[in-house]
Structures are given as structure tokens and as C-alpha cells.
Amino acid sequence: AMLPGLLAYEKTPRGLGDLLSVAAECAERCGTGGIEPIAGLAATAGRKGSSQTVRQAARLLATFEDRETEE
């Protein structure tokens, strides 16, 4: 519930990359069934650069995309 708000900031909040990393690991292990895609995640994952925030957002986004291909 807090990720959409954090992803909406123009300047990346400190620690967001770490938080996304934990979220991605949880999603990879437990799946994302029954969970709506996170608002702002695709935009963050699509940013230029290779910061931890961008990498982990892409990793988390992939768990939602993997779910769509399995359905």
C-alpha cells in the first residue's frame, strides 16, 4: 500500500531500492496472484539508468508480467 506513494516522488526516496528488492524477492517466492499491479512501478522500471531502484522495480514488474503469461 505504500509503494505507489513512494514511487510517485520526483526524487527517489532514500532506501526505495532496498524496499523494492525485498518486495521483488517476496513476489518471486510467493507469487503475485490476486494482487493488482503497483501504480507507478512500470514508470519507475522504465526510467533510464541502472540505479538499484530502476533494477529492482524492473525485477518486481517482471513478477507481474510472468503471472500474466502463466494465466
Coordinates of N, CA and C in Angstrom, one line a residue, residues 2-25 41 44-45 50-60:
M2 N 2.1 1.2 0.5 CA 2.9 2.4 0.5 C 3.8 2.6 -0.7
L3 N 4.0 1.5 -1.5 CA 4.8 1.6 -2.7 C 4.3 2.7 -3.7
P4 N 3.0 2.7 -4.1 CA 2.6 3.7 -5.0 C 2.9 5.1 -4.6
G5 N 2.8 5.4 -3.3 CA 3.1 6.8 -2.8 C 4.6 7.1 -2.9
L6 N 5.4 6.1 -2.6 CA 6.9 6.3 -2.7 C 7.4 6.4 -4.2
L7 N 6.7 5.6 -5.0 CA 7.1 5.7 -6.4 C 6.7 7.0 -7.1
A8 N 5.8 7.7 -6.5 CA 5.3 8.9 -7.1 C 6.2 10.1 -6.9
Y9 N 7.1 10.0 -6.0 CA 8.0 11.1 -5.7 C 8.9 11.4 -6.9
E10 N 9.1 12.7 -7.2 CA 10.0 13.1 -8.3 C 11.5 12.6 -8.0
K11 N 11.9 12.9 -6.8 CA 13.2 12.5 -6.3 C 13.0 11.2 -5.5
T12 N 13.8 10.2 -5.9 CA 13.7 8.9 -5.3 C 14.0 8.9 -3.8
P13 N 13.0 8.5 -3.0 CA 13.3 8.4 -1.5 C 14.4 7.5 -1.2
R14 N 15.2 7.8 -0.2 CA 16.3 7.0 0.3 C 15.7 5.6 0.7
G15 N 16.4 4.6 0.3 CA 16.0 3.2 0.7 C 15.0 2.6 -0.2
L16 N 14.5 3.3 -1.2 CA 13.4 2.7 -2.0 C 14.0 1.5 -2.8
G17 N 15.2 1.6 -3.3 CA 15.8 0.4 -4.0 C 15.8 -0.8 -3.1
D18 N 16.2 -0.6 -1.8 CA 16.2 -1.8 -0.9 C 14.8 -2.3 -0.7
L19 N 13.8 -1.4 -0.5 CA 12.4 -1.8 -0.3 C 11.9 -2.6 -1.5
L20 N 12.2 -2.1 -2.7 CA 11.8 -2.8 -3.9 C 12.5 -4.2 -4.0
S21 N 13.7 -4.3 -3.6 CA 14.4 -5.5 -3.6 C 13.7 -6.6 -2.7
V22 N 13.3 -6.2 -1.5 CA 12.6 -7.1 -0.6 C 11.2 -7.5 -1.3
A23 N 10.5 -6.5 -1.8 CA 9.2 -6.8 -2.5 C 9.4 -7.7 -3.6
A24 N 10.4 -7.5 -4.4 CA 10.7 -8.4 -5.6 C 11.0 -9.8 -5.1
E25 N 11.8 -10.0 -4.1 CA 12.1 -11.3 -3.6 C 10.9 -12.0 -3.0
L41 N 4.9 1.5 -10.9 CA 6.0 0.6 -10.9 C 6.6 0.5 -12.4
T44 N 8.7 3.6 -13.1 CA 10.0 3.5 -12.4 C 10.9 2.5 -13.1
A45 N 10.4 1.4 -13.5 CA 11.2 0.4 -14.1 C 11.7 0.8 -15.5
S50 N 20.7 2.7 -14.4 CA 20.8 1.4 -13.9 C 20.9 1.4 -12.3
S51 N 20.2 2.4 -11.8 CA 20.2 2.5 -10.3 C 19.6 1.3 -9.7
Q52 N 19.8 1.1 -8.4 CA 19.2 -0.1 -7.8 C 17.7 0.0 -7.8
T53 N 17.2 1.3 -7.7 CA 15.7 1.5 -7.7 C 15.2 1.0 -9.1
V54 N 15.8 1.4 -10.2 CA 15.3 1.0 -11.5 C 15.4 -0.5 -11.7
R55 N 16.6 -1.1 -11.3 CA 16.8 -2.5 -11.5 C 15.8 -3.3 -10.7
Q56 N 15.5 -2.9 -9.4 CA 14.6 -3.7 -8.6 C 13.2 -3.5 -9.0
A57 N 12.8 -2.3 -9.5 CA 11.5 -2.0 -10.0 C 11.2 -3.0 -11.2
A58 N 12.2 -3.1 -12.1 CA 12.1 -4.0 -13.2 C 11.9 -5.4 -12.8
R59 N 12.7 -5.8 -11.8 CA 12.6 -7.2 -11.3 C 11.2 -7.4 -10.7
L60 N 10.7 -6.5 -9.9 CA 9.4 -6.7 -9.3 C 8.3 -6.7 -10.4

